[in-house]
XYZ file of C-alpha atoms in Angstrom:
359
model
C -12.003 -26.544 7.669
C -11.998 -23.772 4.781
C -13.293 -25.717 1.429
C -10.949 -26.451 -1.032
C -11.933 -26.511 -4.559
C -8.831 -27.983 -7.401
C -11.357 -28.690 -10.318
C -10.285 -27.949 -13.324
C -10.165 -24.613 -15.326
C -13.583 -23.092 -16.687
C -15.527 -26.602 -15.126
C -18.170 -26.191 -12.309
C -17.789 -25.820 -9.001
C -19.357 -26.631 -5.913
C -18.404 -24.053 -3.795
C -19.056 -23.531 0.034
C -17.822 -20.502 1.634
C -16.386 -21.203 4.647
C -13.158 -19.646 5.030
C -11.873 -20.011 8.004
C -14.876 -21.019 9.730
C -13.024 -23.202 12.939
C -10.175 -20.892 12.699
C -7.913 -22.460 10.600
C -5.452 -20.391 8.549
C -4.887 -22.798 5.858
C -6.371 -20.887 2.018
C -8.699 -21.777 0.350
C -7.858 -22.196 -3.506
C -9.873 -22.330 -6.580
C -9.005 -23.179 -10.071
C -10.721 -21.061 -12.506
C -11.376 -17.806 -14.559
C -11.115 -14.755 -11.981
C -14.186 -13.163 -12.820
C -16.447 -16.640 -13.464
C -15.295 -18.031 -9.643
C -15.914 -14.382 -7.876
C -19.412 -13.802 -9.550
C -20.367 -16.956 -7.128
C -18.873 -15.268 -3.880
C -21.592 -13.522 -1.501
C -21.026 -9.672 -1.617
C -19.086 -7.687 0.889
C -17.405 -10.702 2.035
C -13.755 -10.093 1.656
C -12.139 -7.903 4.041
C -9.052 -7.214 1.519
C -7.651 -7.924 -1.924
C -4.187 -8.026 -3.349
C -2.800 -9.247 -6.383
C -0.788 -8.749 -9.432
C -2.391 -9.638 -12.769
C -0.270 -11.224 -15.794
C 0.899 -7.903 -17.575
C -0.098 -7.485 -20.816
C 1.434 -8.903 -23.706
C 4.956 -9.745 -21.517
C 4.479 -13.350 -21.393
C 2.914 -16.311 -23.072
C 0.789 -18.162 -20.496
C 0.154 -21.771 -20.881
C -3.527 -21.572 -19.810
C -4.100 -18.088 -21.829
C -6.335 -15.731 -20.432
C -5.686 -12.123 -19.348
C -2.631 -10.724 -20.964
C -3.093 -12.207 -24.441
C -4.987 -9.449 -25.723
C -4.891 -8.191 -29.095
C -4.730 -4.545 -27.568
C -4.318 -3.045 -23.968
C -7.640 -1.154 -24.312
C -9.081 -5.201 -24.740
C -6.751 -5.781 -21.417
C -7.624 -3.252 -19.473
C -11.600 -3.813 -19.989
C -10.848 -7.327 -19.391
C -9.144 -6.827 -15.303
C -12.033 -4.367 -15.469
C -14.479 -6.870 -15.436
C -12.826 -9.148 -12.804
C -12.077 -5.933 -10.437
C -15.986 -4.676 -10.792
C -16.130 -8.490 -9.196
C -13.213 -7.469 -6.525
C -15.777 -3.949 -5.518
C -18.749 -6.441 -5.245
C -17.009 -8.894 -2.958
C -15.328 -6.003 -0.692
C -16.764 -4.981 2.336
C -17.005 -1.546 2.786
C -14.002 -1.428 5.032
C -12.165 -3.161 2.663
C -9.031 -2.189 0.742
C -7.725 -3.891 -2.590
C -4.377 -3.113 -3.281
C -3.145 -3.759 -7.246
C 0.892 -4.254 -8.779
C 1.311 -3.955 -12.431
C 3.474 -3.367 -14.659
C 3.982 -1.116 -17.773
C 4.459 -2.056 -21.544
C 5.937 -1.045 -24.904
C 4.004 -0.988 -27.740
C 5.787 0.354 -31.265
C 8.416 1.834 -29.154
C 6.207 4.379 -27.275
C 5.489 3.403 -23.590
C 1.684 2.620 -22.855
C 1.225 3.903 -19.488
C -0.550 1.215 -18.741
C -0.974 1.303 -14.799
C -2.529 4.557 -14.614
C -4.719 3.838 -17.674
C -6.117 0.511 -15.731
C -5.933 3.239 -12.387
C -8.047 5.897 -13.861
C -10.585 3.562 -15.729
C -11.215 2.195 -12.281
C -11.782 5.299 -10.661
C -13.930 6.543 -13.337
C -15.763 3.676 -14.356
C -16.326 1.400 -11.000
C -16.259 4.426 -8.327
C -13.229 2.920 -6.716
C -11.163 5.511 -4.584
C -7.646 5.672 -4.993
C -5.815 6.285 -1.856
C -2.369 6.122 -2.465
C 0.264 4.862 -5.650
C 3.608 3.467 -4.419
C 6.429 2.946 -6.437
C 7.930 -0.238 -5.769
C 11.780 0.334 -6.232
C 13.137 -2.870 -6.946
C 16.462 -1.935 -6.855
C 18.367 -3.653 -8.689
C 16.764 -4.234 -12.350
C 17.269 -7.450 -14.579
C 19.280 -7.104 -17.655
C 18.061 -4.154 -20.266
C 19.640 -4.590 -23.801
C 17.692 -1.194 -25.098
C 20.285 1.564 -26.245
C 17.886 4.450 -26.530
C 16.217 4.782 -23.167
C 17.034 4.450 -19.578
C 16.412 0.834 -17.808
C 13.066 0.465 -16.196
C 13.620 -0.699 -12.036
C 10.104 0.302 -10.645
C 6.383 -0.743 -10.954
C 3.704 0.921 -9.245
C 1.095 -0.994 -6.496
C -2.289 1.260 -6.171
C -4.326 1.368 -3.331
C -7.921 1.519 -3.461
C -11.075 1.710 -1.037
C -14.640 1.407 -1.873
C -15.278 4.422 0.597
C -14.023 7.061 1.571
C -14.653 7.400 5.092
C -14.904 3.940 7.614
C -12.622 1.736 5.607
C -9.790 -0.250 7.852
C -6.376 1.254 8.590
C -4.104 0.530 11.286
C -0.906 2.972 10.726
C 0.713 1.739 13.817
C 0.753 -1.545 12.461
C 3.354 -0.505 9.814
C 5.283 2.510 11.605
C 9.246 2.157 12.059
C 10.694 1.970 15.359
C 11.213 5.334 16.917
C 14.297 6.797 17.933
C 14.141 7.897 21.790
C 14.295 11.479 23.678
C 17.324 11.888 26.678
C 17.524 13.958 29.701
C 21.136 15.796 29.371
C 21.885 17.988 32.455
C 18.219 18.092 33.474
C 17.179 19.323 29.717
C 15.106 17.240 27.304
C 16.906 16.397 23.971
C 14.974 14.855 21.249
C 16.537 12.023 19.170
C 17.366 14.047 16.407
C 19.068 16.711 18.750
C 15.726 19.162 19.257
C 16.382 20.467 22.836
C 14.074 24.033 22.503
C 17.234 25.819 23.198
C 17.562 27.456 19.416
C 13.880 27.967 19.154
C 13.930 29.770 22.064
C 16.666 31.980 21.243
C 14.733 32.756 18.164
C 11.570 33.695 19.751
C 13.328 35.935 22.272
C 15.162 37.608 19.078
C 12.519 37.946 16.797
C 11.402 41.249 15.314
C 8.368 40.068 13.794
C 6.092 38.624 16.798
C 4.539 40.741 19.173
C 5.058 40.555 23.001
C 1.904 38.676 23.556
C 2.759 35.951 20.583
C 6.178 35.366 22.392
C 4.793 34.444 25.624
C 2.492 32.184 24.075
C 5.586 30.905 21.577
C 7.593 30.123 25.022
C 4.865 28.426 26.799
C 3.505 26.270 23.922
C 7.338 25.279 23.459
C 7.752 24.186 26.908
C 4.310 22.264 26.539
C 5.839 20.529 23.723
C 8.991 19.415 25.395
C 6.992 18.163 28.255
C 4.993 16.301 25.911
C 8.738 15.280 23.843
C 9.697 13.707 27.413
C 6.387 12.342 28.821
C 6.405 9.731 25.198
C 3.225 11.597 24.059
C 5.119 12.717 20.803
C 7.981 11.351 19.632
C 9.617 14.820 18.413
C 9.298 18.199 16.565
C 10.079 20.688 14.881
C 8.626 24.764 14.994
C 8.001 27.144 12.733
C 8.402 30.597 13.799
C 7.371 33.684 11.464
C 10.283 35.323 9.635
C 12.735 32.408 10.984
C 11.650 29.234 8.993
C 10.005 28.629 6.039
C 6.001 27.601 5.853
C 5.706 23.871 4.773
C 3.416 23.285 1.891
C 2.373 27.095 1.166
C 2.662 30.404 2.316
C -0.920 30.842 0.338
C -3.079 31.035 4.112
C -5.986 30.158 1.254
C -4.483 26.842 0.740
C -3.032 26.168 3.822
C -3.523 25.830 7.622
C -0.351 25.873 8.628
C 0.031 29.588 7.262
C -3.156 30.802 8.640
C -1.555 29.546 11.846
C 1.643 31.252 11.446
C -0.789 34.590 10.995
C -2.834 34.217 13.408
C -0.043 32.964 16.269
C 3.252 33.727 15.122
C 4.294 29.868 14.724
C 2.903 26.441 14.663
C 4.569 22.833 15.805
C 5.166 19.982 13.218
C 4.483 16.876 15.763
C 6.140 13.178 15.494
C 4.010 10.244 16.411
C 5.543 8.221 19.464
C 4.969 5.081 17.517
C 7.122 6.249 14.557
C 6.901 7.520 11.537
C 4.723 5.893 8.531
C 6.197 4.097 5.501
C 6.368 6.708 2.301
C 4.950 5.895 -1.390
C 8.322 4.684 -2.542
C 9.753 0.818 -1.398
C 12.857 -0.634 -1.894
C 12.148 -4.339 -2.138
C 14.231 -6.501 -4.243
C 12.413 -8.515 -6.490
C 13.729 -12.216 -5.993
C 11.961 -14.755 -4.200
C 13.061 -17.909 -2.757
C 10.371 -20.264 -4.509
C 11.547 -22.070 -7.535
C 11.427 -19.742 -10.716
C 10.544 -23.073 -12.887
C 7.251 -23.111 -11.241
C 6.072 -19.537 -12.090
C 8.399 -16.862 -13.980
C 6.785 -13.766 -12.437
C 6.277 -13.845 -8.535
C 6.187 -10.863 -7.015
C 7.626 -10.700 -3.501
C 6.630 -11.664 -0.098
C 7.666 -8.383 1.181
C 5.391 -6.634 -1.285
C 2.344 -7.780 0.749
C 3.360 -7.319 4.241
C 2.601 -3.597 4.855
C -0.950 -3.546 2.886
C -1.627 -6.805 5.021
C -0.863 -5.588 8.353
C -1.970 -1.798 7.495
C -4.956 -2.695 5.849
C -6.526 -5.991 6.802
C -7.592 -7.040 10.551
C -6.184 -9.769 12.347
C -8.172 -12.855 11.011
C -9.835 -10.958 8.115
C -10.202 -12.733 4.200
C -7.572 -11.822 1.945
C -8.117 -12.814 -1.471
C -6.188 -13.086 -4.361
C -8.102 -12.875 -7.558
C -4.628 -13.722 -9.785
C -3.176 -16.426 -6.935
C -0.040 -17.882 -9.163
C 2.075 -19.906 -6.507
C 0.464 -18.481 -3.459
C 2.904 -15.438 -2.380
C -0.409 -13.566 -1.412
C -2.145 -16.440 0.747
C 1.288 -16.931 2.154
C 2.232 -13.948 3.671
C -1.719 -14.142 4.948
C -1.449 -17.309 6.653
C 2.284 -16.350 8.737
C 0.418 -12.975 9.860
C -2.704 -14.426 10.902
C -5.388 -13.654 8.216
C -7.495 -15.909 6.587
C -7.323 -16.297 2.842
C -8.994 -17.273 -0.686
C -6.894 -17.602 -3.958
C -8.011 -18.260 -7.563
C -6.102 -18.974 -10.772
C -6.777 -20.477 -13.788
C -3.545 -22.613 -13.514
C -4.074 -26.688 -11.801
C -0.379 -26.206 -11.949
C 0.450 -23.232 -9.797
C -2.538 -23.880 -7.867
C -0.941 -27.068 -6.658
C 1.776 -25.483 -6.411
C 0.584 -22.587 -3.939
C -1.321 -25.204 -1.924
C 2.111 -27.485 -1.337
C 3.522 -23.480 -0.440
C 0.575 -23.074 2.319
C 1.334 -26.641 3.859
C -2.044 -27.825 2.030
C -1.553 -31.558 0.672
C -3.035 -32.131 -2.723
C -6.153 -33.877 -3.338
């Protein structure tokens, strides 16, 4: 079974790392300072890491620690030193994904996420792949007069390399609509039959004869594809009749080189559906008590980086644990896990979360 450490905070440790090792999905916990308990973990042995630090100066936490500092520059060099643990531990087809919030100092807003962000980047190397805004819309009460009320935080997503590191995208795509057959034609689910495009092609003053017979057979390639489930749908671009996406610059974009070169280019909808954007709507509640920690983020938070990001029985590891949302949302989709937080109290309380009884 995975080794369970609940010794106190800042106390020894005899650790064994062996998450996991007969295949049980139960976490592993350990009570501690974040950066103290990872310096002991064997490098590039973590397969992903999510977690959302105490936010700085918000709260007053019973067991201190990160969030108490006198200034954010002392905070943010403070998560830097735990996260430069985080890029150790990593493997190199890791992802760590990071929620925090922003803070008010004087008045002025800090900016704190994307000064944490950028220090990362510039100071560890790590590789920042996305920032999602995490709608969570509908905000708590705001008694401020002079500025609009604040309803989103931003989660980062960052990889140790560029190239190699885990992603399955079809893990986290929506369910796609389907293409008909009406009257022996091909419709797509948003109503794309070829019919208009074709008109357009045969109508169009600005492609040659030679780009219009390749227009009309690449079209009827693509609504063979549309009904044969190798794409899901499309959209073309003809020259003169639609707009370029992106750029017409053909030195910054493909897409108009293509429309130069051919006459038109296809815009092509996976079969699996489409990926999630950068922006979530997740409500912020969650159903575990609020009298055992006042700032949980959400289960649904840590679904998609989960499943998109971390293979079926990989280590996730939570570096900032609180109650356990993290290992919890691990353990139902069949990762293994590894949570530390310098709180007895929410640590017992994330093991009783995780079915673990207390020892």
């Amino acid at each position: 079974m995975d080794s369970i450490a609940t010794t106190k905070a800042r106390q020894p440790v005899q650790r064994q790392f062996v998450w996991g090792a007969d295949h049980t999905l139960f976490p592993s916990f350990y009570c501690g300072d974040s950066a103290t308990v990872l310096r002991e973990f064997p490098g590039k042995s973590i397969d992903f890491c999510m977690t959302s630090p105490p936010y700085w100066g918000h709260r007053q936490y019973s067991n201190g620690g990160i969030g108490l500092e006198a200034s954010y520059q002392e905070y943010i060099d403070n998560l830097c030193i735990v996260f430069s643990q985080v890029h150790r531990v990593l493997k190199d087809t890791g992802s760590f994904w990071l929620n925090i919030g922003d803070s008010y100092l004087n008045k002025q807003l800090i900016g704190v996420p994307w000064r944490l962000a950028l220090a990362l980047v510039d100071r560890q190397g790590w590789i920042l792949r996305n920032s999602v805004v995490w709608n969570k819309v509908k905000g708590g009460p705001d008694t401020a007069k002079d500025r609009l009320r604040n309803v989103h935080e931003l989660v980062f997503h960052f990889v140790r390399s560029a190239r190699g590191y885990f992603y399955d995208a079809d893990a986290v795509r929506s369910d796609p609509r389907k293409s008909r057959v009406v009257n022996g034609s091909v419709i797509s689910a948003t109503g794309v039959s070829g019919v208009r495009y074709k008109r357009q092609i045969e109508l169009s003053g600005r492609l040659s004869q030679n780009e219009k017979r390749n227009a009309f057979q690449a079209l009827e390639q693509m609504l063979a594809d549309m009904q044969a489930g190798r794409i899901g749908d499309f959209r073309m671009i003809i020259r003169g009749q639609q707009r370029t996406t992106h750029s017409d610059s053909e030195s910054v974009s493909g897409r108009a080189r293509e429309i130069q070169e051919k006459g038109f280019y296809f815009l092509r909808y996976h079969p699996k559906g489409s990926k999630p954007s950068d922006v979530w709507d997740i409500l912020p509640e969650d159903s575990q008590n609020r009298d055992d920690h006042f700032a949980p983020y959400p289960e649904d938070l840590c679904k998609l980086p989960i499943l998109a990001t971390c293979p079926l029985g990989g280590v996730v590891l939570d570096p900032f644990c609180g109650t356990g949302t993290t290992m919890l949302v691990a353990q139902r989709l069949g990762r293994r896990s590894v949570g530390i937080d310098m709180s007895p109290q929410y640590i017992k309380a994330a093991r009783e979360r995780c079915g673990i009884g207390n020892e």
